[in-house]
mmCIF file of C-alpha atoms in Angstrom:
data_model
loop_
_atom_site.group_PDB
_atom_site.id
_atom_site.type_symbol
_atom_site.label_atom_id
_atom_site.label_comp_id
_atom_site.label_asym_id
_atom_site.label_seq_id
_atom_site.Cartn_x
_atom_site.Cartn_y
_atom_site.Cartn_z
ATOM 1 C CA UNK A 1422 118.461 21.992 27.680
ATOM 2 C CA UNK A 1423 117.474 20.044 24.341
ATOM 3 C CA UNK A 1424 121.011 19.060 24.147
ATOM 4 C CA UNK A 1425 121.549 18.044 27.614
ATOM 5 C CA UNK A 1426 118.509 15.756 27.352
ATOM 6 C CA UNK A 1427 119.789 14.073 24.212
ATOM 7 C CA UNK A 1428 123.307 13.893 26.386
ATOM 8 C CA UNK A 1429 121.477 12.217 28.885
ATOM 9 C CA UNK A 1430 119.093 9.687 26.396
ATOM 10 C CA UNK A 1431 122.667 8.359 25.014
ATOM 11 C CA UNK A 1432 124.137 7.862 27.996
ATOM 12 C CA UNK A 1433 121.025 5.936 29.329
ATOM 13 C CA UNK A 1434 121.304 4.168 26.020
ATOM 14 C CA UNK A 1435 125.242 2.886 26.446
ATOM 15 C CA UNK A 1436 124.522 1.952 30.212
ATOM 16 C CA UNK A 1437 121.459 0.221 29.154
ATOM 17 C CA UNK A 1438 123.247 -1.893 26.410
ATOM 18 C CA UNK A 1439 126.108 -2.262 28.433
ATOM 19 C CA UNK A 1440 123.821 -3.904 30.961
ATOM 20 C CA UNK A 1441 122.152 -6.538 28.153
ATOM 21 C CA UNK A 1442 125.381 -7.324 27.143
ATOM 22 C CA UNK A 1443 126.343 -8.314 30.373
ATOM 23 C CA UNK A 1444 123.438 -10.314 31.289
ATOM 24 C CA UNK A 1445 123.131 -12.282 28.321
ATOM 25 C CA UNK A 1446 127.419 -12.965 28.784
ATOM 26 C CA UNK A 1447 126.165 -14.353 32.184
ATOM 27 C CA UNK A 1448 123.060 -16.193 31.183
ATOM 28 C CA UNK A 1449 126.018 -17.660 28.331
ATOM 29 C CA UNK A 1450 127.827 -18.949 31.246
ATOM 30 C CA UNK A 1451 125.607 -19.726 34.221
ATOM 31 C CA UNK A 1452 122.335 -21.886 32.617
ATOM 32 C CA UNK A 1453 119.097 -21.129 34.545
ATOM 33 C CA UNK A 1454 117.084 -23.686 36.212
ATOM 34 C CA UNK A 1455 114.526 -25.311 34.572
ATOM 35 C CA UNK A 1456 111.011 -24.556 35.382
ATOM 36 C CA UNK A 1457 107.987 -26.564 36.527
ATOM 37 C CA UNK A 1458 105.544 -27.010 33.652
ATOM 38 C CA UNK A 1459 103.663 -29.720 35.830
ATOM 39 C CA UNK A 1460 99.833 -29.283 35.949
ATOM 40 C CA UNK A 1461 100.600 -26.165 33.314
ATOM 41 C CA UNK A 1462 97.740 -26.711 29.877
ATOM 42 C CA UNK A 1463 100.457 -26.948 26.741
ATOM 43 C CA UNK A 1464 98.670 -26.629 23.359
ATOM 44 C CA UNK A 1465 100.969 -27.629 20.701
ATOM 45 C CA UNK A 1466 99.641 -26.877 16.817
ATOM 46 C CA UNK A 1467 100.810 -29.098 13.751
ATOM 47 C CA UNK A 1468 101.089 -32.085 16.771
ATOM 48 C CA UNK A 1469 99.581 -35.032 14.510
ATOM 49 C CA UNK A 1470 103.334 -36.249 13.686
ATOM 50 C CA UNK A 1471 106.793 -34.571 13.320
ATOM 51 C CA UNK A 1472 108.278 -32.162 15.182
ATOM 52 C CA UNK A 1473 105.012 -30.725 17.294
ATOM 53 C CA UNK A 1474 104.496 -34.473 18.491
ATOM 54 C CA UNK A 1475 108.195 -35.281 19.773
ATOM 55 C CA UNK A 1476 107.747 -31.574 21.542
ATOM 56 C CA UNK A 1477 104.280 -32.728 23.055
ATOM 57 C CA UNK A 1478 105.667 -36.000 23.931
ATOM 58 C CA UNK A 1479 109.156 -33.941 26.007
ATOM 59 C CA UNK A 1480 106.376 -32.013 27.697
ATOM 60 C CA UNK A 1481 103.958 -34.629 28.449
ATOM 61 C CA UNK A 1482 106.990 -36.569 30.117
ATOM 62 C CA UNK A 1483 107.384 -33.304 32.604
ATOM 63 C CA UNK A 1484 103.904 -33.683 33.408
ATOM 64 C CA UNK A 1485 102.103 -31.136 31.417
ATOM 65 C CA UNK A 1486 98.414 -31.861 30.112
ATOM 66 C CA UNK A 1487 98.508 -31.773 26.601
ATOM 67 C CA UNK A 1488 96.381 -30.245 23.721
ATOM 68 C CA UNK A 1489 96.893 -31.372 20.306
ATOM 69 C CA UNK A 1490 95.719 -29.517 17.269
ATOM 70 C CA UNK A 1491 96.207 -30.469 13.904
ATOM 71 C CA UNK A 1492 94.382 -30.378 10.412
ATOM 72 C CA UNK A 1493 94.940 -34.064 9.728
ATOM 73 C CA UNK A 1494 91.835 -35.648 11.578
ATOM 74 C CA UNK A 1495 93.604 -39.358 11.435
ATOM 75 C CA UNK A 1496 96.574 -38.704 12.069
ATOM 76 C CA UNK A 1497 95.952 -36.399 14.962
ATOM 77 C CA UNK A 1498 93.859 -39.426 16.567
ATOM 78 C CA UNK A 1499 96.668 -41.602 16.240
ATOM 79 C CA UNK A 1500 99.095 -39.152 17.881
ATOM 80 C CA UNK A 1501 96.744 -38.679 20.964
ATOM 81 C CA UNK A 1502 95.491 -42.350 21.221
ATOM 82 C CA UNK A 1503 99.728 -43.263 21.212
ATOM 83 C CA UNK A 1504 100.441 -40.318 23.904
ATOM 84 C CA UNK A 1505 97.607 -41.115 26.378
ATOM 85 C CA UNK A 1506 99.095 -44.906 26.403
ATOM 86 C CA UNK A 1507 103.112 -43.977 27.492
ATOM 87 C CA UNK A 1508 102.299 -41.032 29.150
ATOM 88 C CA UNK A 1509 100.348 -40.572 32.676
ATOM 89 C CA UNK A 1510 98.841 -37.131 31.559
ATOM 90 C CA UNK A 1511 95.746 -35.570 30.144
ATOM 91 C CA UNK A 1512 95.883 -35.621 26.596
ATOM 92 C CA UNK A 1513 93.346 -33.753 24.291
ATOM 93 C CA UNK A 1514 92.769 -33.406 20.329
ATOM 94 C CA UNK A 1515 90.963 -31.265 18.036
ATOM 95 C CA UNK A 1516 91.036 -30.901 14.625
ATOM 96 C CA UNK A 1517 91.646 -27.775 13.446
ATOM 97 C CA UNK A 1518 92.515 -25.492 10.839
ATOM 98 C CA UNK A 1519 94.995 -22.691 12.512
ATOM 99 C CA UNK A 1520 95.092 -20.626 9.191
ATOM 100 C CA UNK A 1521 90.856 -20.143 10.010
ATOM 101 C CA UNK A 1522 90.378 -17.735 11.959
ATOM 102 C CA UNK A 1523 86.889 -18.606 13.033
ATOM 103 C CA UNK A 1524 87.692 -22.341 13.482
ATOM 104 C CA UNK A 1525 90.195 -21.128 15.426
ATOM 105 C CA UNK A 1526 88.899 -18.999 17.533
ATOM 106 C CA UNK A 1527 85.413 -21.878 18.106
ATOM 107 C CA UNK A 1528 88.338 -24.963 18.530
ATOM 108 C CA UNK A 1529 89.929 -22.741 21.518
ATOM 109 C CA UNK A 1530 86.279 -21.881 23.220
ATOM 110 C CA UNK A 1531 86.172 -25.524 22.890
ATOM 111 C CA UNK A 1532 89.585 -26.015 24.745
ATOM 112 C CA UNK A 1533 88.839 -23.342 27.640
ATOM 113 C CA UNK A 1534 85.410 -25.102 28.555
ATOM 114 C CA UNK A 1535 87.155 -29.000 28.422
ATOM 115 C CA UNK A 1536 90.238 -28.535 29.574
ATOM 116 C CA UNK A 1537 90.945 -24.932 30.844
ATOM 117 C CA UNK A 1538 93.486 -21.716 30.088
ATOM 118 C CA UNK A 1539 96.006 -22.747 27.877
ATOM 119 C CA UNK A 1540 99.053 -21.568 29.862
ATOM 120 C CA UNK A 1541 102.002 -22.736 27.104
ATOM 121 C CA UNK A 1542 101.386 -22.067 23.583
ATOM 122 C CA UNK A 1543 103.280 -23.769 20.813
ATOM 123 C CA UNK A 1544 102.927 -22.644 17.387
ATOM 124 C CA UNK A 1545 104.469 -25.284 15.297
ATOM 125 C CA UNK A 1546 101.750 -26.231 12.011
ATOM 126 C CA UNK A 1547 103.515 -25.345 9.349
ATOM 127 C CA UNK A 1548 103.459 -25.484 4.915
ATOM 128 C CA UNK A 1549 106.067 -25.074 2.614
ATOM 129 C CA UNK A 1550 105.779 -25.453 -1.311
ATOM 130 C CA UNK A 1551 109.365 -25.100 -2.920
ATOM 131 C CA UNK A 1552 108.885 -26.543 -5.939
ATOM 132 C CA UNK A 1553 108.216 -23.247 -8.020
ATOM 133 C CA UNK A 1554 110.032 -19.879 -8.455
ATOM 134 C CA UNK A 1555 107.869 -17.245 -6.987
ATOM 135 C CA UNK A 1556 106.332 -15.910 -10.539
ATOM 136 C CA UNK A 1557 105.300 -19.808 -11.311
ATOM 137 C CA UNK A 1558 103.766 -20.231 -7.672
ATOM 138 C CA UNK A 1559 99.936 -20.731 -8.082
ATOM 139 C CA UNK A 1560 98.235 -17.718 -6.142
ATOM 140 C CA UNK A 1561 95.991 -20.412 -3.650
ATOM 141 C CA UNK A 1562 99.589 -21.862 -2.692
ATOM 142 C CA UNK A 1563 101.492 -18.244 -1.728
ATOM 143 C CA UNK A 1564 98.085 -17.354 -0.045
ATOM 144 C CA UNK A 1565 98.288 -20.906 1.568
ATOM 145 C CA UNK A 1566 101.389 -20.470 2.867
ATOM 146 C CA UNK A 1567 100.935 -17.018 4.802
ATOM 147 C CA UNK A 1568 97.713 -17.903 6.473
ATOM 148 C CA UNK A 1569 98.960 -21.053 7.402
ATOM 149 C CA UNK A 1570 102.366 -19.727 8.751
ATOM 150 C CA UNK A 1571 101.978 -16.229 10.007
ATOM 151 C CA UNK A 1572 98.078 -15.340 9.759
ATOM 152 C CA UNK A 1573 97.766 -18.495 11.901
ATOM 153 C CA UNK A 1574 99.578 -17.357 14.653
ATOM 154 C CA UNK A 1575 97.552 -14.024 15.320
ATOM 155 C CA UNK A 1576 94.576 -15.630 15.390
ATOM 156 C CA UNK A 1577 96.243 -17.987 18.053
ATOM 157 C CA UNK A 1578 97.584 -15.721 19.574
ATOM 158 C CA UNK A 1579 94.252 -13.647 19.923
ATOM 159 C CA UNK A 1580 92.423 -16.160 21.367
ATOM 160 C CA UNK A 1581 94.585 -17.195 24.608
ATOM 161 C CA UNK A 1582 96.789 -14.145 24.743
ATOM 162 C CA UNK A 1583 94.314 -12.365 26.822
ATOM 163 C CA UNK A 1584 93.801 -14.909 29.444
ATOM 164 C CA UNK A 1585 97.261 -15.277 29.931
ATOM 165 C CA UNK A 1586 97.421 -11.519 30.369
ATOM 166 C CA UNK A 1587 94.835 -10.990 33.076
ATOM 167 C CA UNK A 1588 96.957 -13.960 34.834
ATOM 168 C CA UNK A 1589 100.079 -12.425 33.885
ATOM 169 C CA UNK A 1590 101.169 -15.974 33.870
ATOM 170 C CA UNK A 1591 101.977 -18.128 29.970
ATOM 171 C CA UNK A 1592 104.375 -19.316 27.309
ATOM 172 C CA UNK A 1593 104.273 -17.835 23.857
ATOM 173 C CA UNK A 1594 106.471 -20.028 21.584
ATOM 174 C CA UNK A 1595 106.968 -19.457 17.852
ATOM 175 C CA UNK A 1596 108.991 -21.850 15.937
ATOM 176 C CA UNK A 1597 110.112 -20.386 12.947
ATOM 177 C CA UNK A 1598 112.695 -21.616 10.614
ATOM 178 C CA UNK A 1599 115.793 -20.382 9.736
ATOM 179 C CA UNK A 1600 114.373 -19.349 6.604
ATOM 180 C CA UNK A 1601 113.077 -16.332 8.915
ATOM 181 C CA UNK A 1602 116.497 -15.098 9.091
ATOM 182 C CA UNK A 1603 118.280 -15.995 5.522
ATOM 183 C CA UNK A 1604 116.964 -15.639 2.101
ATOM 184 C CA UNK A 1605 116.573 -19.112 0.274
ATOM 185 C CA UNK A 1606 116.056 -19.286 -3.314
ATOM 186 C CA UNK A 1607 112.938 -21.157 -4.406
ATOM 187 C CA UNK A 1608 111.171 -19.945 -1.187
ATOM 188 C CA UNK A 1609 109.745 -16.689 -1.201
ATOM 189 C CA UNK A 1610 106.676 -17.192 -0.396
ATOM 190 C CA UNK A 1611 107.913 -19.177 2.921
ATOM 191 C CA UNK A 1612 110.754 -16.890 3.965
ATOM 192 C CA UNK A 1613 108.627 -14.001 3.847
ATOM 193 C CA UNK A 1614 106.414 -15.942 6.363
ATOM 194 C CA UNK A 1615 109.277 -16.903 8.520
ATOM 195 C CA UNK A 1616 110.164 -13.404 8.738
ATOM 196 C CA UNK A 1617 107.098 -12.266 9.626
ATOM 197 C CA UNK A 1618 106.542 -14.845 11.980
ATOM 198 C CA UNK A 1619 109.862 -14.028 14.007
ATOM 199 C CA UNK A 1620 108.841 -9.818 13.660
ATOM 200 C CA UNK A 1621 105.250 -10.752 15.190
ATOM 201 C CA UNK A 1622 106.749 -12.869 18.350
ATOM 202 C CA UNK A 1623 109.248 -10.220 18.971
ATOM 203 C CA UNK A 1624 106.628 -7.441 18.391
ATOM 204 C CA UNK A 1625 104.350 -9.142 21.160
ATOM 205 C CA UNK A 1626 107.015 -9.919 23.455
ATOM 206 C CA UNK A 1627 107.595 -6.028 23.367
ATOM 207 C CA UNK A 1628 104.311 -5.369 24.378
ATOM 208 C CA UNK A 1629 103.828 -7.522 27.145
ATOM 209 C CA UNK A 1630 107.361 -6.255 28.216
ATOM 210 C CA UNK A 1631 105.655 -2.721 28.028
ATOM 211 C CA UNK A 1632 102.553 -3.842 29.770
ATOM 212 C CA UNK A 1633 104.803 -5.102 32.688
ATOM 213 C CA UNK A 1634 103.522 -8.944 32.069
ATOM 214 C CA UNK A 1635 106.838 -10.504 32.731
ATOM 215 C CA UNK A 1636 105.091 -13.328 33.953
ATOM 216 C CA UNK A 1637 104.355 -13.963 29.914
ATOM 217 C CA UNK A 1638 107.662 -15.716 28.363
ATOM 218 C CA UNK A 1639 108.311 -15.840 24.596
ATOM 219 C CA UNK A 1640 110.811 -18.513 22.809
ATOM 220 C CA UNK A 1641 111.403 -18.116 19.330
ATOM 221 C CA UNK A 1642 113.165 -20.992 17.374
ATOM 222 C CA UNK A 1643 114.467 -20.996 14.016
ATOM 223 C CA UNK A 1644 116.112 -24.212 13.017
ATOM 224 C CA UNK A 1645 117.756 -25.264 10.013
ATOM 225 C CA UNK A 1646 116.772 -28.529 8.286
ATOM 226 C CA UNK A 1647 115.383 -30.936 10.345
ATOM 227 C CA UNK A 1648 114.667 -34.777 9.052
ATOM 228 C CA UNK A 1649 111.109 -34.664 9.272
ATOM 229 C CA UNK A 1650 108.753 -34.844 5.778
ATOM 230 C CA UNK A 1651 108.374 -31.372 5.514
ATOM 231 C CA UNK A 1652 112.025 -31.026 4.678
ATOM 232 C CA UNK A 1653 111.974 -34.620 3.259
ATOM 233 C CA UNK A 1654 114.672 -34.938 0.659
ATOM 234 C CA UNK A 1655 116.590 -31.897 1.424
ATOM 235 C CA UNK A 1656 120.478 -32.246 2.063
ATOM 236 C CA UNK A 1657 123.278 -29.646 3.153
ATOM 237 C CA UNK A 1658 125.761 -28.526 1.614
ATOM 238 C CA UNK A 1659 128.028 -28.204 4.596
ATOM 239 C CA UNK A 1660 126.787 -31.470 6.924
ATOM 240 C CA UNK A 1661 129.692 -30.828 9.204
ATOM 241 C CA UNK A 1662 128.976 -27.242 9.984
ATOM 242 C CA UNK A 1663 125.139 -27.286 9.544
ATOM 243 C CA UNK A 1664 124.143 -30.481 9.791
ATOM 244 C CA UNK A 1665 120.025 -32.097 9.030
ATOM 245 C CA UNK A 1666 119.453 -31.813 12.862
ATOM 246 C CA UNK A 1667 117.592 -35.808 14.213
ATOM 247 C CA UNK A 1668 114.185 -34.375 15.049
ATOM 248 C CA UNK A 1669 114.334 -35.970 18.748
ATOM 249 C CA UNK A 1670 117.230 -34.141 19.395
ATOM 250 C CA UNK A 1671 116.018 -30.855 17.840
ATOM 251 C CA UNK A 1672 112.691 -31.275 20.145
ATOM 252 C CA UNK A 1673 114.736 -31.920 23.258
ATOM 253 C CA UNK A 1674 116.663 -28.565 22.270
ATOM 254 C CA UNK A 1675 113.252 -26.858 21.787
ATOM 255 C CA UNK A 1676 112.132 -27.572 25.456
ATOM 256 C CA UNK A 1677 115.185 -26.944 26.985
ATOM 257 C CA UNK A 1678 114.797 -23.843 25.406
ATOM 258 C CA UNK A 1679 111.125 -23.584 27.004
ATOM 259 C CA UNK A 1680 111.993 -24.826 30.166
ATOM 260 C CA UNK A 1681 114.876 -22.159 30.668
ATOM 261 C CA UNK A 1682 112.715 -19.305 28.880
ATOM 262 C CA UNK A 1683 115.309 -18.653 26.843
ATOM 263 C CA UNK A 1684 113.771 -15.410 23.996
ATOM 264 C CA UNK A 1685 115.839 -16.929 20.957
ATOM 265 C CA UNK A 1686 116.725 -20.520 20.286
ATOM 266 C CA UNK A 1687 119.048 -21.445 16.218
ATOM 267 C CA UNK A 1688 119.648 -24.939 15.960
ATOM 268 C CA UNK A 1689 122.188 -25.746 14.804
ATOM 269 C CA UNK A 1690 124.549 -23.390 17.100
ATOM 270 C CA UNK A 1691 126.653 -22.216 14.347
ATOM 271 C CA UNK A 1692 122.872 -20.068 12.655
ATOM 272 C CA UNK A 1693 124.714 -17.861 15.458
ATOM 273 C CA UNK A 1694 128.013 -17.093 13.565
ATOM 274 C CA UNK A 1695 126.472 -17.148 10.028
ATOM 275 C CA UNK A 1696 123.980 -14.435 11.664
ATOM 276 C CA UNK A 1697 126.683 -12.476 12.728
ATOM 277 C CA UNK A 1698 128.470 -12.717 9.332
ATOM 278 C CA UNK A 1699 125.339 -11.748 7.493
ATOM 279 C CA UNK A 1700 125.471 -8.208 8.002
ATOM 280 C CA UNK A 1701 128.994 -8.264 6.337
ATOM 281 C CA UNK A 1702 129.169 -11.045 3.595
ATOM 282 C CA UNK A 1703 124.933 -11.377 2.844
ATOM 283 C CA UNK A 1704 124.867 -12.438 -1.023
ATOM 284 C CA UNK A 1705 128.121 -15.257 0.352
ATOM 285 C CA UNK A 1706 126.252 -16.355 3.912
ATOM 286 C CA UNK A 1707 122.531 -16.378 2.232
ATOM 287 C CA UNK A 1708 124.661 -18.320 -1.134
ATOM 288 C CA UNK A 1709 126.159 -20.669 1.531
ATOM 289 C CA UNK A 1710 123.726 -22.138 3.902
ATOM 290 C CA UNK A 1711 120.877 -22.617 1.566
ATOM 291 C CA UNK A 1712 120.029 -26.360 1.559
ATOM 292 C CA UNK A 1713 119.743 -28.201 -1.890
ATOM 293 C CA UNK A 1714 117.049 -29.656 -3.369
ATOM 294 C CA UNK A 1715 116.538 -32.865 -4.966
ATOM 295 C CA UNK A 1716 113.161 -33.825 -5.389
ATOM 296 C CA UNK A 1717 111.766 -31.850 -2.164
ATOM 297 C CA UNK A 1718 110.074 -29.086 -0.705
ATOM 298 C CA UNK A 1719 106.923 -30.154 -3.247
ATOM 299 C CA UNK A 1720 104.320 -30.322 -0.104
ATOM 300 C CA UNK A 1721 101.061 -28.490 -1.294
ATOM 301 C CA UNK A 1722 99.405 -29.634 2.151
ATOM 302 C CA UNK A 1723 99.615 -28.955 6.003
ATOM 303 C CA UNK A 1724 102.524 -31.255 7.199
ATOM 304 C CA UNK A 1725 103.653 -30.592 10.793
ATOM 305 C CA UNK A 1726 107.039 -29.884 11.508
#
């Protein structure tokens, strides 16, 4: 009977793959509709400049009312006083620093009794410090770095995950980097948050599968370099086959992405083929797509994406 049952586990196994497989070939070739993120409460992290206030901007254009955090007080100000002039949306802003968990958890008390339930969370606020190998980091940098990129996101995570659950309604979006996927040399420190970052949004979107929330979406996005200033000065070494993405582009991508509740997003497309060569060629495909650095990657300091 013991061997019947595993008979019976691999079988379910195949079919079940099988079954993936041919979804995602049709999701490849028939795109899904976008949906309606009108009325919905987006709160976008790191949205002072960069990347999380292009992806604020897309959103606030679709009619969603906004919620900008940020660490940099000014700069955040700016963003929201510039948003709430072009666009005909609510726009909010608190300063706040995601890698504190307490300020974290008072600044979204804050948000629930303003605004309301967050419904689309965006984890974008980011740090990156690449100018030491990892045995000359400073020790308040690497700790900088994993509160700031990873810590950062549980605490987010724990303090509108449950109101999206009782609703079974919400957006979970991690953007990562592609330095979650492939080694780089210089960044230890910020790989290993990357990774963790992309392990903890698949980790939670396994839970709320198990739960039977599947009214709760989760996007991950890892993109390579992007010409924003927290990858300011970095070039590629292949600019035809992984080109620095323009950040407008790369935060139309990321909605899209949103809007069609796609799991996994890789900007540039071709992440897609180097990931499947990884497994096969690692030392070459790591070797090959790690940007170069001339004078870069020296932020000691939150800088949004």
């Amino acid at each position: 009977s013991f061997l019947i049952l595993q008979t019976f586990d691999f079988l379910e196994l195949i079919v079940g793959v099988g079954f993936y497989l041919f979804e995602a070939f049709v999701r490849l070739l028939v795109q899904p509709a976008w949906k309606d993120v009108e009325g919905e409460i987006v709160l976008v992290t790191g949205a002072a400049q960069g990347l999380g206030k292009l992806i604020a901007e897309e959103l606030g254009h679709l009619g969603a009312t906004l919620v900008l955090w940020d660490v940099n007080r000014e700069a955040l100000e700016k963003t929201a006083k510039e948003l709430r002039s072009t666009l005909d949306v609510r726009v909010y802003a608190y300063a706040c620093d995601c890698s504190r968990r307490t300020e974290v958890y008072r600044t979204a008390e804050l948000v629930k009794r303003e605004v309301g339930d967050v419904s689309i969370l965006v984890n974008n606020a980011g740090v990156v410090t690449g100018k030491y190998t990892f045995t000359e980091a400073p020790d308040n940098l690497v700790d900088r770095t994993l509160r700031v990129n990873i810590a950062a996101h549980f605490w987010t995570y724990k303090a509108f995950l449950p109101d999206m659950i009782s609703r079974n309604h919400g957006h979970l979006v991690c953007i990562a980097c592609h330095g979650g996927l492939f080694a780089m040399n210089g960044l230890a420190d910020y790989c290993a948050s990357k990774f963790a970052a992309i392990g903890f949004a698949e980790s939670i979107a396994l839970e709320l599968r198990v739960l039977q929330k599947e009214g709760i979406k989760t996007t991950i996005v890892c993109p390579y370099l992007i010409n924003t200033t927290m990858f300011q000065g970095c070039q590629t070494k292949w600019p035809s086959f992984l080109p620095v993405m323009d950040k407008k582009a790369a935060a139309k991508r990321i909605v899209d992405a949103i809007l069609r509740e796609k799991m996994y997003l890789l900007l540039p497309s071709s992440l897609y083929l180097l990931m499947a060569l990884k497994r096969y060629t690692f030392s070459q495909v790591v070797y090959m797509q790690s940007p170069s650095k001339q004078n870069c990657l020296c932020i000691e300091v939150f800088k949004s994406k």
